[in-house]
PDB file of C-alpha atoms in Angstrom:
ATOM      1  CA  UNK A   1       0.000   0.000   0.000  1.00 44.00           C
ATOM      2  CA  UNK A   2       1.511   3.052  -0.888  1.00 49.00           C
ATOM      3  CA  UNK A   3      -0.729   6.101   0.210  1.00 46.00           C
ATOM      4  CA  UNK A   4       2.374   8.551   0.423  1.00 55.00           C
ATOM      5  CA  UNK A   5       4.049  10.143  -2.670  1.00 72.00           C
ATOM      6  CA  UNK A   6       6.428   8.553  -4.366  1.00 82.00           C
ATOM      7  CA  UNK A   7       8.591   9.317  -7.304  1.00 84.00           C
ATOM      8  CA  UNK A   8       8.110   7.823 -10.467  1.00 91.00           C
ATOM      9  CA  UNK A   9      12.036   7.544 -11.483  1.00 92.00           C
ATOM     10  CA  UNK A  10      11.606   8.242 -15.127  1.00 91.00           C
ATOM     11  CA  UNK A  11      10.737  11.685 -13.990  1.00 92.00           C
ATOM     12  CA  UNK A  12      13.794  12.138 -11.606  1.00 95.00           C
ATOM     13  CA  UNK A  13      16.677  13.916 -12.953  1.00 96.00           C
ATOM     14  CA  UNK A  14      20.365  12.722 -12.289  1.00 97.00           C
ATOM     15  CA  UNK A  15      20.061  16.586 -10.627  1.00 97.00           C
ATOM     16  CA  UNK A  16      17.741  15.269  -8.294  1.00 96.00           C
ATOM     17  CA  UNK A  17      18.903  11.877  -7.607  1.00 97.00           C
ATOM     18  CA  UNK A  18      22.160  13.938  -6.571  1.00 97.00           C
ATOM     19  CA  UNK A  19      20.578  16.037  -4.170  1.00 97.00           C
ATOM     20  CA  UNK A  20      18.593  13.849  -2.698  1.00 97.00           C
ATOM     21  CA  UNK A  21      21.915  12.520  -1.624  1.00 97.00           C
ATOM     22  CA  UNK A  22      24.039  15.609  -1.111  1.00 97.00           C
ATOM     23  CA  UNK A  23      22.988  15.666   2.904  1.00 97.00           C
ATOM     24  CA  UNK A  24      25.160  13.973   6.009  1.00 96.00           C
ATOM     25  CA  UNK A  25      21.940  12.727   7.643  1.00 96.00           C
ATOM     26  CA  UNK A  26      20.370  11.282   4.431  1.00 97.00           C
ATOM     27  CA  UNK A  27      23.886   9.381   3.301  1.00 97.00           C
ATOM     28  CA  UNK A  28      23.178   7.948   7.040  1.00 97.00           C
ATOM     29  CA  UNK A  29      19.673   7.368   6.631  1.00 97.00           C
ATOM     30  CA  UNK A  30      20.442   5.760   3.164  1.00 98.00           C
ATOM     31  CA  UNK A  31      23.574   3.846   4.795  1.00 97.00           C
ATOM     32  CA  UNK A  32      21.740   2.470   7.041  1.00 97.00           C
ATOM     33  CA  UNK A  33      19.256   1.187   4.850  1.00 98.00           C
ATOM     34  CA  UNK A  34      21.734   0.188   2.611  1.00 97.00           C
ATOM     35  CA  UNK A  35      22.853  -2.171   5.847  1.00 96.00           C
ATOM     36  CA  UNK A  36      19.669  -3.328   7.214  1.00 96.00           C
ATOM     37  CA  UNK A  37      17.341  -3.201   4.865  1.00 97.00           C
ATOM     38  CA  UNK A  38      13.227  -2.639   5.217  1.00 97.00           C
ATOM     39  CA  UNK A  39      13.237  -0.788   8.909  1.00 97.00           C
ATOM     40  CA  UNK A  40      10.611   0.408  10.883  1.00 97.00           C
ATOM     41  CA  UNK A  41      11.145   4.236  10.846  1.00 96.00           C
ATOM     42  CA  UNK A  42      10.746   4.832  14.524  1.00 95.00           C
ATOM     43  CA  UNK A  43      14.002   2.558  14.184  1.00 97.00           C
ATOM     44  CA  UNK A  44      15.853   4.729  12.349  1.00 97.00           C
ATOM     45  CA  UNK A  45      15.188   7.866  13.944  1.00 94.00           C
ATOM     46  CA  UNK A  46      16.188   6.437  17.288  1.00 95.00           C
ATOM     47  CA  UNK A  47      19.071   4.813  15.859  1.00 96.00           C
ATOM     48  CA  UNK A  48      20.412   8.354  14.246  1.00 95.00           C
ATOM     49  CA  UNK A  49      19.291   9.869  17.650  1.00 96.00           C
ATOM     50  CA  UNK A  50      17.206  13.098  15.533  1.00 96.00           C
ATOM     51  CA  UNK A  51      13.359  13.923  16.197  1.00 96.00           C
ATOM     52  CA  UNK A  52      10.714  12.783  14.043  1.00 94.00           C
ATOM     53  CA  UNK A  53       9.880  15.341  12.711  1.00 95.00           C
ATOM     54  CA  UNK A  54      13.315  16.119  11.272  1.00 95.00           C
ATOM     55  CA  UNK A  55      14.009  12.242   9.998  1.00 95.00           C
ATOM     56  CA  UNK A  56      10.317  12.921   8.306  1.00 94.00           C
ATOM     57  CA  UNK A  57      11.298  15.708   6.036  1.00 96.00           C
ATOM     58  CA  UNK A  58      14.520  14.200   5.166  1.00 97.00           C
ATOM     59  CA  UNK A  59      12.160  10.342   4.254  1.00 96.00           C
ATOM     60  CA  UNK A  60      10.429  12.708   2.059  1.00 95.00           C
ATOM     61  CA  UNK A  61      13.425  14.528   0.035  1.00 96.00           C
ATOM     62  CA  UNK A  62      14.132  10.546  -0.452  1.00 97.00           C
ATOM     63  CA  UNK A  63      11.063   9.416  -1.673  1.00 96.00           C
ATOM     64  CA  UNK A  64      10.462  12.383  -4.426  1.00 94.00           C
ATOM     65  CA  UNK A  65      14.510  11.447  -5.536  1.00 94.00           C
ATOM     66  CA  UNK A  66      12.984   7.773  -5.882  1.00 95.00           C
ATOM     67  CA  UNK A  67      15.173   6.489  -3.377  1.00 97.00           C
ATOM     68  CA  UNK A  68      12.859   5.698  -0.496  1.00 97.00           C
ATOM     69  CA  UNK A  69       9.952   3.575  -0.651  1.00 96.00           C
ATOM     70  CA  UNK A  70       7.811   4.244   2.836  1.00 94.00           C
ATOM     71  CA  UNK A  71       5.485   0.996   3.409  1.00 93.00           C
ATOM     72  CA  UNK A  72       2.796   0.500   6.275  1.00 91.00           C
ATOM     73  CA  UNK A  73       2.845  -2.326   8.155  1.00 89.00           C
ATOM     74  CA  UNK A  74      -0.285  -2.004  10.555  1.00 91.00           C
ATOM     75  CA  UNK A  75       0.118   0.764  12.806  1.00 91.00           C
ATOM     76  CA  UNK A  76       3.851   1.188  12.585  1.00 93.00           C
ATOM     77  CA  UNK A  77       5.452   2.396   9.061  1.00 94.00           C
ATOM     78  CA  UNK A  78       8.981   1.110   7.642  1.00 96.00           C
ATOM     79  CA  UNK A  79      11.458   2.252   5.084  1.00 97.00           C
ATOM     80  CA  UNK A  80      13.335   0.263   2.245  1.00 97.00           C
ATOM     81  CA  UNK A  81      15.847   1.367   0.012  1.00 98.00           C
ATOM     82  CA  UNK A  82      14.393   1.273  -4.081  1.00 97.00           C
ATOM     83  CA  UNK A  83      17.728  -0.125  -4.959  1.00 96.00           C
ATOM     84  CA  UNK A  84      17.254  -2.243  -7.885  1.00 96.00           C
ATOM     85  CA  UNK A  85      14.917   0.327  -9.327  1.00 96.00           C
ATOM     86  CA  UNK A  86      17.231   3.228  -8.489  1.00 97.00           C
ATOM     87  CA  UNK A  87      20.367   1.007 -10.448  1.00 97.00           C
ATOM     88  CA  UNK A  88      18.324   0.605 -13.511  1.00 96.00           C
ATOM     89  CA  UNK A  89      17.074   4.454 -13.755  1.00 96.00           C
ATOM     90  CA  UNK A  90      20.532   5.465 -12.669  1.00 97.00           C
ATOM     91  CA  UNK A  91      23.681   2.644 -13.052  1.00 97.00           C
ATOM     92  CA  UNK A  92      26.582   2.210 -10.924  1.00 97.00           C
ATOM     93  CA  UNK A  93      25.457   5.898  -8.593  1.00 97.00           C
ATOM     94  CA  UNK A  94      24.154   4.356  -5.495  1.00 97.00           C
ATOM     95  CA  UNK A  95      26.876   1.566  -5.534  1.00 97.00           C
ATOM     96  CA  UNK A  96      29.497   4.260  -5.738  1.00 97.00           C
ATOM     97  CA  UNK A  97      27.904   6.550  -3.892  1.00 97.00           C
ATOM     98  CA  UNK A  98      28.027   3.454  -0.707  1.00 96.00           C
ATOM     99  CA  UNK A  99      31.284   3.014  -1.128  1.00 96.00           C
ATOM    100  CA  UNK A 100      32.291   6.406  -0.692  1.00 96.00           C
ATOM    101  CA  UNK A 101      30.364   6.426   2.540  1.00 92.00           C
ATOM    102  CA  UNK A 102      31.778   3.748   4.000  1.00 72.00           C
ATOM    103  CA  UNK A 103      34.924   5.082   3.289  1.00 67.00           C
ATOM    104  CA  UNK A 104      35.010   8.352   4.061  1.00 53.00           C
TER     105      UNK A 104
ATOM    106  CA  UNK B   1      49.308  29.827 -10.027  1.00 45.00           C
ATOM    107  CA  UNK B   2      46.281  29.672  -8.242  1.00 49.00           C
ATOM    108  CA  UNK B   3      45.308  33.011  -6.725  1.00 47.00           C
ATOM    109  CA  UNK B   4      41.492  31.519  -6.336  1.00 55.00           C
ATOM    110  CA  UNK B   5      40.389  29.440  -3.563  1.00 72.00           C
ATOM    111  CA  UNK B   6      40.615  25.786  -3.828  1.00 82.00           C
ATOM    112  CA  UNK B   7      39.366  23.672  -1.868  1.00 84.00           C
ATOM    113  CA  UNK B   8      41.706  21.013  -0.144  1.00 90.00           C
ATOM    114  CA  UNK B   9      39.828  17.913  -1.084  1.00 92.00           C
ATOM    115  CA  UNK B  10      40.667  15.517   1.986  1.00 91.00           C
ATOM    116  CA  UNK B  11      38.033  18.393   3.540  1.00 92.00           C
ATOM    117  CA  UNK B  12      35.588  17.851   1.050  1.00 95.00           C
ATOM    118  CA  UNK B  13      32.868  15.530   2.301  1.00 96.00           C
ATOM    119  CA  UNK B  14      30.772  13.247   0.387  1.00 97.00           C
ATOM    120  CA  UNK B  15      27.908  15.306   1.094  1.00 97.00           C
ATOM    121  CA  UNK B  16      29.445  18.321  -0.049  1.00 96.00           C
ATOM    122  CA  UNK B  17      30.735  16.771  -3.214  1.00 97.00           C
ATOM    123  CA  UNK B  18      27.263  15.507  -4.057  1.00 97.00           C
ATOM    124  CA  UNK B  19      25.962  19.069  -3.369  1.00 97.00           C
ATOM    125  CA  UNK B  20      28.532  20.568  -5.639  1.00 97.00           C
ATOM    126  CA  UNK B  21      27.001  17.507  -8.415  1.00 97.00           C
ATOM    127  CA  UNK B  22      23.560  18.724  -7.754  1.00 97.00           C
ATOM    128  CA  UNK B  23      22.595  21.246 -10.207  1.00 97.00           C
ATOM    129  CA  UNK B  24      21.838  20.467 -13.724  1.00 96.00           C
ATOM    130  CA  UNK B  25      24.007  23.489 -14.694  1.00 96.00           C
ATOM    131  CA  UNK B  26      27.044  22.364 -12.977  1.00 97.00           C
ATOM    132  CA  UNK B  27      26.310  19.119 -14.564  1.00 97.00           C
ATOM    133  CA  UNK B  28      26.797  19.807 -17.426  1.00 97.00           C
ATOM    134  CA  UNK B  29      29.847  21.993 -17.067  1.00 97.00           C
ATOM    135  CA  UNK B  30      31.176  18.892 -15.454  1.00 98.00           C
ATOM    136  CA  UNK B  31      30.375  17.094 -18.640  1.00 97.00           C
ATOM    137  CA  UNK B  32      32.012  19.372 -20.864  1.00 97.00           C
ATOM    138  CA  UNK B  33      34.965  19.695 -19.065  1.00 97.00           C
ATOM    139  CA  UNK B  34      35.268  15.759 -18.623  1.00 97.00           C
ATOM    140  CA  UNK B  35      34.822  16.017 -22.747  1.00 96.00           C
ATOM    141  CA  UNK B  36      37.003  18.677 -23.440  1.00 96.00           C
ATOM    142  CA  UNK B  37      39.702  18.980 -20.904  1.00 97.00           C
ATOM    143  CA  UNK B  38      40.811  22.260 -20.482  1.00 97.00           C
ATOM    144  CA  UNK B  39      38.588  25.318 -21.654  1.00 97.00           C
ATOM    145  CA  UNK B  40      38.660  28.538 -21.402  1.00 97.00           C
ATOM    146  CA  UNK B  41      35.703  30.025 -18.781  1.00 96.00           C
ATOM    147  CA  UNK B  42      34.795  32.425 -21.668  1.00 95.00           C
ATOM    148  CA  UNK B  43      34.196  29.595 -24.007  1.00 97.00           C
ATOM    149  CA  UNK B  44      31.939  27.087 -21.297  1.00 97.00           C
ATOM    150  CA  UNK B  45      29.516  29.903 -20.759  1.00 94.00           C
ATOM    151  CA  UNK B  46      29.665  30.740 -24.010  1.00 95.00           C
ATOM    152  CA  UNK B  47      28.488  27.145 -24.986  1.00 96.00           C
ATOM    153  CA  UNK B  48      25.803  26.498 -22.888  1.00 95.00           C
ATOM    154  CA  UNK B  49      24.384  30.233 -23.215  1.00 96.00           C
ATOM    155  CA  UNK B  50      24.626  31.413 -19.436  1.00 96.00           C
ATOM    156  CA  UNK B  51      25.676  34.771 -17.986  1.00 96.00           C
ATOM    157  CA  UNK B  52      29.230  35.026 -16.947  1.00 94.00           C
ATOM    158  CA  UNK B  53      28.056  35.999 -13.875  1.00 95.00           C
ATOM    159  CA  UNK B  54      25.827  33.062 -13.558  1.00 95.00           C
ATOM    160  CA  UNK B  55      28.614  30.910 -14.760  1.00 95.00           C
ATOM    161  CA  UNK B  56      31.137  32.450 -11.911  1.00 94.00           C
ATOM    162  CA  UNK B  57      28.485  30.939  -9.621  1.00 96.00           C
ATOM    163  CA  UNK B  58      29.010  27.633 -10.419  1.00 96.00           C
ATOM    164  CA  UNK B  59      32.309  27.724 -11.112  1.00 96.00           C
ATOM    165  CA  UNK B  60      32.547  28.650  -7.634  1.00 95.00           C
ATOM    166  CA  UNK B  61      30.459  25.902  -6.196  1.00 96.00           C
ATOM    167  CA  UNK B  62      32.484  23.489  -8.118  1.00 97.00           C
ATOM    168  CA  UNK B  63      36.015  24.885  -6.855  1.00 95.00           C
ATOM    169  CA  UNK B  64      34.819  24.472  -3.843  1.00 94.00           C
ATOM    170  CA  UNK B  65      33.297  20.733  -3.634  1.00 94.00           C
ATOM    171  CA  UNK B  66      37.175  20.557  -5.266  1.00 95.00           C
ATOM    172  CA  UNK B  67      36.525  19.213  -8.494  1.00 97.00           C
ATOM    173  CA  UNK B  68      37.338  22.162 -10.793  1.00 97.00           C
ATOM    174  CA  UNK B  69      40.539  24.103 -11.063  1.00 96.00           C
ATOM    175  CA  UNK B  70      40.482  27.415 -12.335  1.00 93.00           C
ATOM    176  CA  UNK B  71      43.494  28.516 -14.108  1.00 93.00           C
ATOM    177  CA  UNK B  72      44.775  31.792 -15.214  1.00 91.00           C
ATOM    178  CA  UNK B  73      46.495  31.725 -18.584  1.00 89.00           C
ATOM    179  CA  UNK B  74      47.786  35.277 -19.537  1.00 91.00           C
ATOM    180  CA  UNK B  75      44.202  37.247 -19.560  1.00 91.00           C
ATOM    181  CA  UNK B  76      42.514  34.691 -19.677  1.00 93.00           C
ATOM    182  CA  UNK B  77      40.988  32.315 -17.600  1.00 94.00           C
ATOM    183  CA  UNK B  78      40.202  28.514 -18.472  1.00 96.00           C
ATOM    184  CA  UNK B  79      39.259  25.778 -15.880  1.00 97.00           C
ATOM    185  CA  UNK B  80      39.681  22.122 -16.071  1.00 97.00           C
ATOM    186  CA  UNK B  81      38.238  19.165 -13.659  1.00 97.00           C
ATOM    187  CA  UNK B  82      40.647  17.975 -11.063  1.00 97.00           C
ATOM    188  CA  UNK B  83      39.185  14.353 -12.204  1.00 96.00           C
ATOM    189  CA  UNK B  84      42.250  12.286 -10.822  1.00 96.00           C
ATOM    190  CA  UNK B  85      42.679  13.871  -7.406  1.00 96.00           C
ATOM    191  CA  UNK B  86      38.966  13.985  -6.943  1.00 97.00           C
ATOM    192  CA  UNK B  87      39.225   9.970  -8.112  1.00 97.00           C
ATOM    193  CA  UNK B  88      41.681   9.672  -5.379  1.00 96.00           C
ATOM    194  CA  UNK B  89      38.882  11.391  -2.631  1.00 96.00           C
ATOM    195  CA  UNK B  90      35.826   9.649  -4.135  1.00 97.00           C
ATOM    196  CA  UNK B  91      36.805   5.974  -6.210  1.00 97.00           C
ATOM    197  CA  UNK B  92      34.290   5.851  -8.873  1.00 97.00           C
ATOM    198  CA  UNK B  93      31.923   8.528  -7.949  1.00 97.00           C
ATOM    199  CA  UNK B  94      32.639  11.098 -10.727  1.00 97.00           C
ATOM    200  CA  UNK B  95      32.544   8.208 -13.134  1.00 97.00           C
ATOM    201  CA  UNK B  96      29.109   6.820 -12.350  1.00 97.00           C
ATOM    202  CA  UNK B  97      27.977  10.689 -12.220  1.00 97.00           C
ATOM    203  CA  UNK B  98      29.321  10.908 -15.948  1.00 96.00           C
ATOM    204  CA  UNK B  99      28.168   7.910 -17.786  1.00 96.00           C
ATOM    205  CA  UNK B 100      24.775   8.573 -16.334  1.00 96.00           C
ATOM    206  CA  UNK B 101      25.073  12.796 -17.149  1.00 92.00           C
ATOM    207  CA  UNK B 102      25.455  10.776 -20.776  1.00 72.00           C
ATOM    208  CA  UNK B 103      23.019   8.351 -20.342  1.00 67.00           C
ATOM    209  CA  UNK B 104      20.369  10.535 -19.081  1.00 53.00           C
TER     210      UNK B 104
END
């Protein structure tokens, strides 16, 4: 069920896709994702110790750069990573851009 | 010489080089400059129809997330990418950036 936006990817830009990326705290939210996979986002706000509010708007710059699918799972709501679909619109970025941050 | 500011890249973070990757402008100065080496500033903002002032912008941005050098050349002024150093900083990113800048 998805009832929140979501970016179709043929209409994100390589622009977009890039600044969608271009923040500490979503490279940490999208690391983490990267790591874990689907987590509950009450998870990932704790685990980045930031409020909700502030993990919310940066779940939504990643869902309109197609990054970030939200999904509801009863009462609670989880994040996943659109990985394969984010490869095929855009090949070889997210890989590289992973690597980077667990290297920097 | 360099009598602009530079930035030192091992203080360039990932975020801040995917900022400096962010705008479809700087994009495609990137692009040109990974095509053409070495050009003169007159001629990039000449080629993709901006202001100069528009173009000193970006040129900016771009010195500063370390991947352009701006060189002075008698009166003139020409920049290049600093694509090896910035290779050295970020292994792959500025490749996957430019075959999908191409692909796009």
């Amino acid at each position: 069920m998805r009832d929140t936006f979501h970016a179709e990817l043929a209409n994100v830009s390589l622009a977009d896709a890039m600044h969608g990326l271009s923040d500490p705290l979503r490279l940490r939210i999208v690391e983490l994702l990267a790591n874990q996979g689907e987590t509950e986002c009450s998870d990932i706000y704790n685990t980045l110790d930031i409020s909700k509010s502030n993990a919310s708007h940066h779940f939504r710059v990643l869902r309109e750069c197609g990054i970030l699918l939200r999904l509801h799972r009863g009462q609670k709501q989880s994040a996943r990573l659109r990985a394969d679909e984010f490869e095929e619109r855009f090949p070889g970025l997210l890989r590289a851009v992973l690597d980077n941050i667990n290297s920097a």
